[in-house]
JSON list of C-alpha atoms and ligand atoms in Angstrom, two decimals:
[
{"chain": "A", "resi": 18, "resn": "UNK", "atom": "CA", "xyz": [-1.03, 9.45, -11.46]},
{"chain": "A", "resi": 19, "resn": "UNK", "atom": "CA", "xyz": [-1.89, 10.95, -8.16]},
{"chain": "A", "resi": 20, "resn": "UNK", "atom": "CA", "xyz": [0.11, 10.77, -4.97]},
{"chain": "A", "resi": 21, "resn": "UNK", "atom": "CA", "xyz": [-0.44, 11.57, -1.27]},
{"chain": "A", "resi": 22, "resn": "UNK", "atom": "CA", "xyz": [1.43, 10.95, 1.40]},
{"chain": "A", "resi": 23, "resn": "UNK", "atom": "CA", "xyz": [0.35, 9.83, 5.28]},
{"chain": "A", "resi": 24, "resn": "UNK", "atom": "CA", "xyz": [3.46, 9.70, 7.60]},
{"chain": "A", "resi": 25, "resn": "UNK", "atom": "CA", "xyz": [6.12, 7.94, 6.00]},
{"chain": "A", "resi": 26, "resn": "UNK", "atom": "CA", "xyz": [3.86, 6.31, 3.52]},
{"chain": "A", "resi": 27, "resn": "UNK", "atom": "CA", "xyz": [3.52, 7.50, 0.02]},
{"chain": "A", "resi": 28, "resn": "UNK", "atom": "CA", "xyz": [0.07, 6.24, -1.49]},
{"chain": "A", "resi": 29, "resn": "UNK", "atom": "CA", "xyz": [-0.26, 6.37, -5.22]},
{"chain": "A", "resi": 30, "resn": "UNK", "atom": "CA", "xyz": [-3.12, 5.43, -7.46]},
{"chain": "A", "resi": 31, "resn": "UNK", "atom": "CA", "xyz": [-2.63, 4.55, -11.00]},
{"chain": "A", "resi": 32, "resn": "UNK", "atom": "CA", "xyz": [-4.86, 3.11, -14.02]},
{"chain": "A", "resi": 33, "resn": "UNK", "atom": "CA", "xyz": [-3.36, -0.52, -14.72]},
{"chain": "A", "resi": 34, "resn": "UNK", "atom": "CA", "xyz": [-3.04, -4.49, -14.24]},
{"chain": "A", "resi": 35, "resn": "UNK", "atom": "CA", "xyz": [-2.15, -5.40, -10.94]},
{"chain": "A", "resi": 36, "resn": "UNK", "atom": "CA", "xyz": [-0.56, -8.53, -12.38]},
{"chain": "A", "resi": 37, "resn": "UNK", "atom": "CA", "xyz": [2.36, -6.24, -13.97]},
{"chain": "A", "resi": 38, "resn": "UNK", "atom": "CA", "xyz": [3.42, -4.44, -11.72]},
{"chain": "A", "resi": 39, "resn": "UNK", "atom": "CA", "xyz": [6.97, -5.38, -11.64]},
{"chain": "A", "resi": 40, "resn": "UNK", "atom": "CA", "xyz": [8.42, -2.61, -9.08]},
{"chain": "A", "resi": 41, "resn": "UNK", "atom": "CA", "xyz": [6.27, -3.93, -6.23]},
{"chain": "A", "resi": 42, "resn": "UNK", "atom": "CA", "xyz": [7.46, -6.80, -3.27]},
{"chain": "A", "resi": 43, "resn": "UNK", "atom": "CA", "xyz": [3.95, -7.74, -2.95]},
{"chain": "A", "resi": 44, "resn": "UNK", "atom": "CA", "xyz": [0.41, -7.50, -4.94]},
{"chain": "A", "resi": 45, "resn": "UNK", "atom": "CA", "xyz": [-2.42, -8.35, -3.23]},
{"chain": "A", "resi": 46, "resn": "UNK", "atom": "CA", "xyz": [-5.02, -10.09, -4.49]},
{"chain": "A", "resi": 47, "resn": "UNK", "atom": "CA", "xyz": [-8.96, -10.08, -4.61]},
{"chain": "A", "resi": 48, "resn": "UNK", "atom": "CA", "xyz": [-9.25, -14.12, -3.49]},
{"chain": "A", "resi": 49, "resn": "UNK", "atom": "CA", "xyz": [-11.74, -16.32, -3.00]},
{"chain": "A", "resi": 50, "resn": "UNK", "atom": "CA", "xyz": [-12.44, -18.36, 0.62]},
{"chain": "A", "resi": 51, "resn": "UNK", "atom": "CA", "xyz": [-10.92, -21.43, -0.84]},
{"chain": "A", "resi": 52, "resn": "UNK", "atom": "CA", "xyz": [-7.74, -19.78, -2.67]},
{"chain": "A", "resi": 53, "resn": "UNK", "atom": "CA", "xyz": [-8.32, -20.98, -5.79]},
{"chain": "A", "resi": 54, "resn": "UNK", "atom": "CA", "xyz": [-7.85, -19.30, -9.58]},
{"chain": "A", "resi": 55, "resn": "UNK", "atom": "CA", "xyz": [-11.31, -17.24, -10.01]},
{"chain": "A", "resi": 56, "resn": "UNK", "atom": "CA", "xyz": [-12.29, -14.51, -12.18]},
{"chain": "A", "resi": 57, "resn": "UNK", "atom": "CA", "xyz": [-11.18, -10.71, -12.27]},
{"chain": "A", "resi": 58, "resn": "UNK", "atom": "CA", "xyz": [-8.13, -9.80, -10.34]},
{"chain": "A", "resi": 59, "resn": "UNK", "atom": "CA", "xyz": [-7.54, -13.59, -9.05]},
{"chain": "A", "resi": 60, "resn": "UNK", "atom": "CA", "xyz": [-7.71, -15.08, -12.74]},
{"chain": "A", "resi": 61, "resn": "UNK", "atom": "CA", "xyz": [-5.01, -12.37, -13.70]},
{"chain": "A", "resi": 62, "resn": "UNK", "atom": "CA", "xyz": [-2.63, -13.01, -10.60]},
{"chain": "A", "resi": 63, "resn": "UNK", "atom": "CA", "xyz": [-2.90, -16.94, -11.30]},
{"chain": "A", "resi": 64, "resn": "UNK", "atom": "CA", "xyz": [-2.36, -16.54, -14.77]},
{"chain": "A", "resi": 65, "resn": "UNK", "atom": "CA", "xyz": [0.64, -14.86, -14.22]},
{"chain": "A", "resi": 66, "resn": "UNK", "atom": "CA", "xyz": [2.00, -16.57, -11.76]},
{"chain": "A", "resi": 67, "resn": "UNK", "atom": "CA", "xyz": [1.16, -20.42, -12.88]},
{"chain": "A", "resi": 68, "resn": "UNK", "atom": "CA", "xyz": [0.10, -22.89, -11.40]},
{"chain": "A", "resi": 69, "resn": "UNK", "atom": "CA", "xyz": [2.25, -23.06, -8.62]},
{"chain": "A", "resi": 70, "resn": "UNK", "atom": "CA", "xyz": [0.16, -20.37, -6.63]},
{"chain": "A", "resi": 71, "resn": "UNK", "atom": "CA", "xyz": [-2.73, -22.48, -6.23]},
{"chain": "A", "resi": 72, "resn": "UNK", "atom": "CA", "xyz": [-1.05, -25.44, -5.11]},
{"chain": "A", "resi": 73, "resn": "UNK", "atom": "CA", "xyz": [0.42, -23.31, -2.67]},
{"chain": "A", "resi": 74, "resn": "UNK", "atom": "CA", "xyz": [-2.55, -21.67, -1.82]},
{"chain": "A", "resi": 75, "resn": "UNK", "atom": "CA", "xyz": [-5.26, -24.53, -1.16]},
{"chain": "A", "resi": 76, "resn": "UNK", "atom": "CA", "xyz": [-3.82, -25.67, 2.00]},
{"chain": "A", "resi": 77, "resn": "UNK", "atom": "CA", "xyz": [-3.54, -21.83, 3.05]},
{"chain": "A", "resi": 78, "resn": "UNK", "atom": "CA", "xyz": [-7.63, -21.65, 3.25]},
{"chain": "A", "resi": 79, "resn": "UNK", "atom": "CA", "xyz": [-10.78, -21.14, 3.69]},
{"chain": "A", "resi": 80, "resn": "UNK", "atom": "CA", "xyz": [-10.50, -17.88, 4.28]},
{"chain": "A", "resi": 81, "resn": "UNK", "atom": "CA", "xyz": [-13.05, -16.00, 5.83]},
{"chain": "A", "resi": 82, "resn": "UNK", "atom": "CA", "xyz": [-14.30, -12.35, 5.02]},
{"chain": "A", "resi": 83, "resn": "UNK", "atom": "CA", "xyz": [-11.82, -9.17, 6.40]},
{"chain": "A", "resi": 84, "resn": "UNK", "atom": "CA", "xyz": [-8.33, -12.13, 6.95]},
{"chain": "A", "resi": 85, "resn": "UNK", "atom": "CA", "xyz": [-5.42, -12.13, 4.76]},
{"chain": "A", "resi": 86, "resn": "UNK", "atom": "CA", "xyz": [-2.95, -14.82, 3.88]},
{"chain": "A", "resi": 87, "resn": "UNK", "atom": "CA", "xyz": [0.53, -14.30, 2.27]},
{"chain": "A", "resi": 88, "resn": "UNK", "atom": "CA", "xyz": [2.09, -16.79, -0.59]},
{"chain": "A", "resi": 89, "resn": "UNK", "atom": "CA", "xyz": [4.93, -16.49, -2.47]},
{"chain": "A", "resi": 90, "resn": "UNK", "atom": "CA", "xyz": [5.06, -14.81, -5.67]},
{"chain": "A", "resi": 91, "resn": "UNK", "atom": "CA", "xyz": [6.09, -17.75, -8.21]},
{"chain": "A", "resi": 92, "resn": "UNK", "atom": "CA", "xyz": [6.32, -16.68, -12.08]},
{"chain": "A", "resi": 93, "resn": "UNK", "atom": "CA", "xyz": [4.74, -13.12, -11.09]},
{"chain": "A", "resi": 94, "resn": "UNK", "atom": "CA", "xyz": [7.54, -10.61, -10.92]},
{"chain": "A", "resi": 95, "resn": "UNK", "atom": "CA", "xyz": [6.72, -9.79, -7.36]},
{"chain": "A", "resi": 96, "resn": "UNK", "atom": "CA", "xyz": [8.36, -11.99, -4.59]},
{"chain": "A", "resi": 97, "resn": "UNK", "atom": "CA", "xyz": [5.32, -12.46, -2.59]},
{"chain": "A", "resi": 98, "resn": "UNK", "atom": "CA", "xyz": [1.07, -12.15, -2.81]},
{"chain": "A", "resi": 99, "resn": "UNK", "atom": "CA", "xyz": [-0.97, -11.16, -0.21]},
{"chain": "A", "resi": 100, "resn": "UNK", "atom": "CA", "xyz": [-4.68, -12.68, -0.51]},
{"chain": "A", "resi": 101, "resn": "UNK", "atom": "CA", "xyz": [-7.67, -11.13, 1.06]},
{"chain": "A", "resi": 102, "resn": "UNK", "atom": "CA", "xyz": [-11.35, -12.39, 1.32]},
{"chain": "A", "resi": 103, "resn": "UNK", "atom": "CA", "xyz": [-13.40, -9.24, 0.64]},
{"chain": "A", "resi": 104, "resn": "UNK", "atom": "CA", "xyz": [-17.05, -8.82, 1.40]},
{"chain": "A", "resi": 105, "resn": "UNK", "atom": "CA", "xyz": [-19.62, -10.01, -0.48]},
{"chain": "A", "resi": 106, "resn": "UNK", "atom": "CA", "xyz": [-21.95, -6.65, -0.68]},
{"chain": "A", "resi": 107, "resn": "UNK", "atom": "CA", "xyz": [-25.26, -7.27, 1.38]},
{"chain": "A", "resi": 108, "resn": "UNK", "atom": "CA", "xyz": [-24.46, -10.49, 2.58]},
{"chain": "A", "resi": 109, "resn": "UNK", "atom": "CA", "xyz": [-21.08, -10.53, 4.30]},
{"chain": "A", "resi": 110, "resn": "UNK", "atom": "CA", "xyz": [-21.46, -7.61, 6.87]},
{"chain": "A", "resi": 111, "resn": "UNK", "atom": "CA", "xyz": [-20.77, -5.42, 8.64]},
{"chain": "A", "resi": 112, "resn": "UNK", "atom": "CA", "xyz": [-19.48, -5.07, 5.02]},
{"chain": "A", "resi": 113, "resn": "UNK", "atom": "CA", "xyz": [-17.50, -1.68, 5.78]},
{"chain": "A", "resi": 114, "resn": "UNK", "atom": "CA", "xyz": [-15.49, -3.20, 8.56]},
{"chain": "A", "resi": 115, "resn": "UNK", "atom": "CA", "xyz": [-14.83, -6.75, 6.88]},
{"chain": "A", "resi": 116, "resn": "UNK", "atom": "CA", "xyz": [-13.32, -4.15, 3.97]},
{"chain": "A", "resi": 117, "resn": "UNK", "atom": "CA", "xyz": [-11.52, -2.09, 6.30]},
{"chain": "A", "resi": 118, "resn": "UNK", "atom": "CA", "xyz": [-10.28, -5.61, 7.73]},
{"chain": "A", "resi": 119, "resn": "UNK", "atom": "CA", "xyz": [-8.87, -6.92, 4.61]},
{"chain": "A", "resi": 120, "resn": "UNK", "atom": "CA", "xyz": [-6.86, -3.55, 3.95]},
{"chain": "A", "resi": 121, "resn": "UNK", "atom": "CA", "xyz": [-5.57, -4.03, 7.72]},
{"chain": "A", "resi": 122, "resn": "UNK", "atom": "CA", "xyz": [-4.35, -7.09, 7.84]},
{"chain": "A", "resi": 123, "resn": "UNK", "atom": "CA", "xyz": [-2.62, -6.78, 4.27]},
{"chain": "A", "resi": 124, "resn": "UNK", "atom": "CA", "xyz": [-0.76, -3.91, 5.20]},
{"chain": "A", "resi": 125, "resn": "UNK", "atom": "CA", "xyz": [0.25, -5.67, 8.88]},
{"chain": "A", "resi": 126, "resn": "UNK", "atom": "CA", "xyz": [1.54, -8.97, 6.87]},
{"chain": "A", "resi": 127, "resn": "UNK", "atom": "CA", "xyz": [3.35, -6.92, 4.67]},
{"chain": "A", "resi": 128, "resn": "UNK", "atom": "CA", "xyz": [4.99, -5.08, 7.69]},
{"chain": "A", "resi": 129, "resn": "UNK", "atom": "CA", "xyz": [5.59, -8.81, 9.39]},
{"chain": "A", "resi": 130, "resn": "UNK", "atom": "CA", "xyz": [7.62, -9.50, 6.39]},
{"chain": "A", "resi": 131, "resn": "UNK", "atom": "CA", "xyz": [9.26, -6.05, 5.97]},
{"chain": "A", "resi": 132, "resn": "UNK", "atom": "CA", "xyz": [8.07, -5.65, 2.61]},
{"chain": "A", "resi": 133, "resn": "UNK", "atom": "CA", "xyz": [8.45, -2.03, 1.43]},
{"chain": "A", "resi": 134, "resn": "UNK", "atom": "CA", "xyz": [6.35, -1.57, -1.64]},
{"chain": "A", "resi": 135, "resn": "UNK", "atom": "CA", "xyz": [3.15, -3.42, -2.10]},
{"chain": "A", "resi": 136, "resn": "UNK", "atom": "CA", "xyz": [-0.12, -3.31, -4.47]},
{"chain": "A", "resi": 137, "resn": "UNK", "atom": "CA", "xyz": [-3.92, -3.14, -4.47]},
{"chain": "A", "resi": 138, "resn": "UNK", "atom": "CA", "xyz": [-6.94, -4.05, -6.27]},
{"chain": "A", "resi": 139, "resn": "UNK", "atom": "CA", "xyz": [-10.28, -2.31, -5.58]},
{"chain": "A", "resi": 140, "resn": "UNK", "atom": "CA", "xyz": [-11.21, -5.12, -3.14]},
{"chain": "A", "resi": 141, "resn": "UNK", "atom": "CA", "xyz": [-14.77, -6.79, -3.33]},
{"chain": "A", "resi": 142, "resn": "UNK", "atom": "CA", "xyz": [-15.75, -3.97, -6.51]},
{"chain": "A", "resi": 143, "resn": "UNK", "atom": "CA", "xyz": [-16.07, -6.27, -9.20]},
{"chain": "A", "resi": 144, "resn": "UNK", "atom": "CA", "xyz": [-18.12, -9.76, -8.30]},
{"chain": "A", "resi": 145, "resn": "UNK", "atom": "CA", "xyz": [-18.68, -9.24, -5.20]},
{"chain": "A", "resi": 146, "resn": "UNK", "atom": "CA", "xyz": [-20.47, -5.17, -5.78]},
{"chain": "A", "resi": 147, "resn": "UNK", "atom": "CA", "xyz": [-19.38, -2.98, -3.47]},
{"chain": "A", "resi": 148, "resn": "UNK", "atom": "CA", "xyz": [-20.03, -0.25, -4.71]},
{"chain": "A", "resi": 149, "resn": "UNK", "atom": "CA", "xyz": [-16.44, 1.80, -5.91]},
{"chain": "A", "resi": 150, "resn": "UNK", "atom": "CA", "xyz": [-17.24, 5.17, -4.20]},
{"chain": "A", "resi": 151, "resn": "UNK", "atom": "CA", "xyz": [-18.13, 3.14, -0.87]},
{"chain": "A", "resi": 152, "resn": "UNK", "atom": "CA", "xyz": [-14.95, 1.39, -1.51]},
{"chain": "A", "resi": 153, "resn": "UNK", "atom": "CA", "xyz": [-12.66, 3.45, -2.47]},
{"chain": "A", "resi": 154, "resn": "UNK", "atom": "CA", "xyz": [-13.06, 5.97, 0.77]},
{"chain": "A", "resi": 155, "resn": "UNK", "atom": "CA", "xyz": [-12.90, 2.58, 3.33]},
{"chain": "A", "resi": 156, "resn": "UNK", "atom": "CA", "xyz": [-9.84, 1.75, 1.68]},
{"chain": "A", "resi": 157, "resn": "UNK", "atom": "CA", "xyz": [-8.15, 4.47, 1.48]},
{"chain": "A", "resi": 158, "resn": "UNK", "atom": "CA", "xyz": [-9.13, 5.77, 5.12]},
{"chain": "A", "resi": 159, "resn": "UNK", "atom": "CA", "xyz": [-7.82, 2.68, 6.43]},
{"chain": "A", "resi": 160, "resn": "UNK", "atom": "CA", "xyz": [-4.65, 3.12, 4.50]},
{"chain": "A", "resi": 161, "resn": "UNK", "atom": "CA", "xyz": [-4.28, 6.82, 6.78]},
{"chain": "A", "resi": 162, "resn": "UNK", "atom": "CA", "xyz": [-5.07, 5.50, 9.93]},
{"chain": "A", "resi": 163, "resn": "UNK", "atom": "CA", "xyz": [-2.81, 2.65, 9.50]},
{"chain": "A", "resi": 164, "resn": "UNK", "atom": "CA", "xyz": [-0.11, 4.16, 7.92]},
{"chain": "A", "resi": 165, "resn": "UNK", "atom": "CA", "xyz": [1.81, 6.01, 11.39]},
{"chain": "A", "resi": 166, "resn": "UNK", "atom": "CA", "xyz": [1.85, 2.67, 12.30]},
{"chain": "A", "resi": 167, "resn": "UNK", "atom": "CA", "xyz": [3.88, 1.06, 9.57]},
{"chain": "A", "resi": 168, "resn": "UNK", "atom": "CA", "xyz": [7.66, 0.38, 9.76]},
{"chain": "A", "resi": 169, "resn": "UNK", "atom": "CA", "xyz": [8.96, -1.16, 6.82]},
{"chain": "A", "resi": 170, "resn": "UNK", "atom": "CA", "xyz": [5.92, -0.34, 4.00]},
{"chain": "A", "resi": 171, "resn": "UNK", "atom": "CA", "xyz": [6.49, 2.90, 2.25]},
{"chain": "A", "resi": 172, "resn": "UNK", "atom": "CA", "xyz": [4.49, 2.89, -0.97]},
{"chain": "A", "resi": 173, "resn": "UNK", "atom": "CA", "xyz": [1.04, 1.79, -1.53]},
{"chain": "A", "resi": 174, "resn": "UNK", "atom": "CA", "xyz": [0.09, 1.56, -4.91]},
{"chain": "A", "resi": 175, "resn": "UNK", "atom": "CA", "xyz": [-3.35, 1.28, -5.94]},
{"chain": "A", "resi": 176, "resn": "UNK", "atom": "CA", "xyz": [-4.19, 0.06, -9.12]},
{"chain": "A", "resi": 177, "resn": "UNK", "atom": "CA", "xyz": [-7.35, 1.07, -10.51]},
{"chain": "A", "resi": 178, "resn": "UNK", "atom": "CA", "xyz": [-8.62, -1.22, -13.51]},
{"chain": "A", "resi": 179, "resn": "UNK", "atom": "CA", "xyz": [-10.02, 1.69, -15.79]},
{"chain": "A", "resi": 180, "resn": "UNK", "atom": "CA", "xyz": [-9.64, 5.35, -15.85]},
{"chain": "A", "resi": 181, "resn": "UNK", "atom": "CA", "xyz": [-13.43, 5.64, -14.61]},
{"chain": "A", "resi": 182, "resn": "UNK", "atom": "CA", "xyz": [-12.14, 4.17, -11.77]},
{"chain": "A", "resi": 183, "resn": "UNK", "atom": "CA", "xyz": [-9.20, 5.71, -10.59]},
{"chain": "A", "resi": 184, "resn": "UNK", "atom": "CA", "xyz": [-11.19, 9.07, -11.14]},
{"chain": "A", "resi": 185, "resn": "UNK", "atom": "CA", "xyz": [-13.33, 7.83, -8.15]},
{"chain": "A", "resi": 186, "resn": "UNK", "atom": "CA", "xyz": [-10.42, 6.84, -6.27]},
{"chain": "A", "resi": 187, "resn": "UNK", "atom": "CA", "xyz": [-8.47, 10.12, -7.02]},
{"chain": "A", "resi": 188, "resn": "UNK", "atom": "CA", "xyz": [-12.12, 12.14, -5.91]},
{"chain": "A", "resi": 189, "resn": "UNK", "atom": "CA", "xyz": [-12.31, 9.86, -2.45]},
{"chain": "A", "resi": 190, "resn": "UNK", "atom": "CA", "xyz": [-8.49, 10.62, -1.93]},
{"chain": "A", "resi": 191, "resn": "UNK", "atom": "CA", "xyz": [-8.56, 14.63, -2.54]},
{"chain": "A", "resi": 192, "resn": "UNK", "atom": "CA", "xyz": [-11.75, 14.49, 0.08]},
{"chain": "A", "resi": 193, "resn": "UNK", "atom": "CA", "xyz": [-10.10, 12.80, 3.11]},
{"chain": "B", "resi": 8, "resn": "AR6", "atom": "N1", "xyz": [-5.79, -5.49, -11.94]},
{"chain": "B", "resi": 8, "resn": "AR6", "atom": "C1", "xyz": [-6.82, -4.64, -11.70]},
{"chain": "B", "resi": 8, "resn": "AR6", "atom": "N2", "xyz": [-8.36, -4.55, -10.87]},
{"chain": "B", "resi": 8, "resn": "AR6", "atom": "C2", "xyz": [-8.57, -5.09, -11.67]},
{"chain": "B", "resi": 8, "resn": "AR6", "atom": "C3", "xyz": [-8.18, -6.23, -12.43]},
{"chain": "B", "resi": 8, "resn": "AR6", "atom": "C4", "xyz": [-6.76, -6.23, -13.29]},
{"chain": "B", "resi": 8, "resn": "AR6", "atom": "N3", "xyz": [-5.92, -7.11, -13.64]},
{"chain": "B", "resi": 8, "resn": "AR6", "atom": "N4", "xyz": [-9.03, -7.21, -13.25]},
{"chain": "B", "resi": 8, "resn": "AR6", "atom": "C5", "xyz": [-10.06, -6.89, -12.42]},
{"chain": "B", "resi": 8, "resn": "AR6", "atom": "N5", "xyz": [-9.96, -5.42, -11.72]},
{"chain": "B", "resi": 8, "resn": "AR6", "atom": "P1", "xyz": [-12.75, -9.10, -8.61]},
{"chain": "B", "resi": 8, "resn": "AR6", "atom": "P2", "xyz": [-13.82, -8.99, -5.69]},
{"chain": "B", "resi": 8, "resn": "AR6", "atom": "C6", "xyz": [-10.81, -4.90, -10.96]},
{"chain": "B", "resi": 8, "resn": "AR6", "atom": "O1", "xyz": [-14.44, -9.07, -9.43]},
{"chain": "B", "resi": 8, "resn": "AR6", "atom": "O2", "xyz": [-15.15, -8.12, -6.04]},
{"chain": "B", "resi": 8, "resn": "AR6", "atom": "C7", "xyz": [-13.10, -13.81, -8.78]},
{"chain": "B", "resi": 8, "resn": "AR6", "atom": "O3", "xyz": [-13.41, -14.24, -9.24]},
{"chain": "B", "resi": 8, "resn": "AR6", "atom": "C8", "xyz": [-12.52, -4.83, -10.87]},
{"chain": "B", "resi": 8, "resn": "AR6", "atom": "O4", "xyz": [-12.73, -4.34, -12.26]},
{"chain": "B", "resi": 8, "resn": "AR6", "atom": "O5", "xyz": [-11.49, -9.64, -9.25]},
{"chain": "B", "resi": 8, "resn": "AR6", "atom": "O6", "xyz": [-13.08, -9.24, -4.65]},
{"chain": "B", "resi": 8, "resn": "AR6", "atom": "C9", "xyz": [-12.43, -14.06, -7.19]},
{"chain": "B", "resi": 8, "resn": "AR6", "atom": "O7", "xyz": [-12.10, -15.43, -7.89]},
{"chain": "B", "resi": 8, "resn": "AR6", "atom": "C10", "xyz": [-12.93, -4.75, -9.55]},
{"chain": "B", "resi": 8, "resn": "AR6", "atom": "O8", "xyz": [-12.65, -2.98, -9.35]},
{"chain": "B", "resi": 8, "resn": "AR6", "atom": "O9", "xyz": [-13.08, -8.91, -6.85]},
{"chain": "B", "resi": 8, "resn": "AR6", "atom": "C11", "xyz": [-13.76, -13.84, -6.11]},
{"chain": "B", "resi": 8, "resn": "AR6", "atom": "O10", "xyz": [-14.41, -14.82, -6.35]},
{"chain": "B", "resi": 8, "resn": "AR6", "atom": "C12", "xyz": [-11.90, -5.20, -8.75]},
{"chain": "B", "resi": 8, "resn": "AR6", "atom": "O11", "xyz": [-11.00, -5.02, -9.81]},
{"chain": "B", "resi": 8, "resn": "AR6", "atom": "C13", "xyz": [-14.54, -12.47, -6.30]},
{"chain": "B", "resi": 8, "resn": "AR6", "atom": "O12", "xyz": [-13.83, -12.45, -7.96]},
{"chain": "B", "resi": 8, "resn": "AR6", "atom": "C14", "xyz": [-12.75, -6.13, -7.73]},
{"chain": "B", "resi": 8, "resn": "AR6", "atom": "O13", "xyz": [-12.78, -6.96, -8.54]},
{"chain": "B", "resi": 8, "resn": "AR6", "atom": "C15", "xyz": [-13.81, -11.91, -5.75]},
{"chain": "B", "resi": 8, "resn": "AR6", "atom": "O14", "xyz": [-14.46, -10.46, -6.45]}
]
């Protein structure tokens, strides 16, 4: 596990399952526009949350790339879920700005809701095809720049699916 401090926010990197982070107040979903169940991160989160999550979410959609909405956590151990729609790489442009917007808006929503501990997956780097090293830099730079503006968020955890993905984020965090 790697940790780094930006202003009063601790950023940490771990390998694991975003749907199994019981010590976080909110987890972030790499959602689809309609906020339906889907695969990857979205599938794991909806399976763990139960059908009530999709029922709550569908009326909140559709959302556009770069946008985020918040719901409750249903059967998850986390009180809330923030759903972000990342850009499809090579289609939704400018992809770096849309990806940065996901992280910024998710952090704004967390702060507005008085949330302290938030966990992110690597948004857009699965089905949506964003190259992991580029996505890691965008994600970490956005968080570093947002950190001084955050009032309630004190921990941001990246939950990477494999050790290889964790190593890529680790390198990016060290380069910042
Ligand atoms: N925990 C942490 N990371 C995960 C997990 C997990 N349980 N599962 C996958 N990853 P993706 P996207 C990693 O495809 O690219 C969905 O079907 C994965 O290895 O979940 O934003 C939605 O419904 C990758 O690095 O999200 C949308 O249609 C990263 O999480 C679409 O896919 C993101 O992979 C969204 O695509």
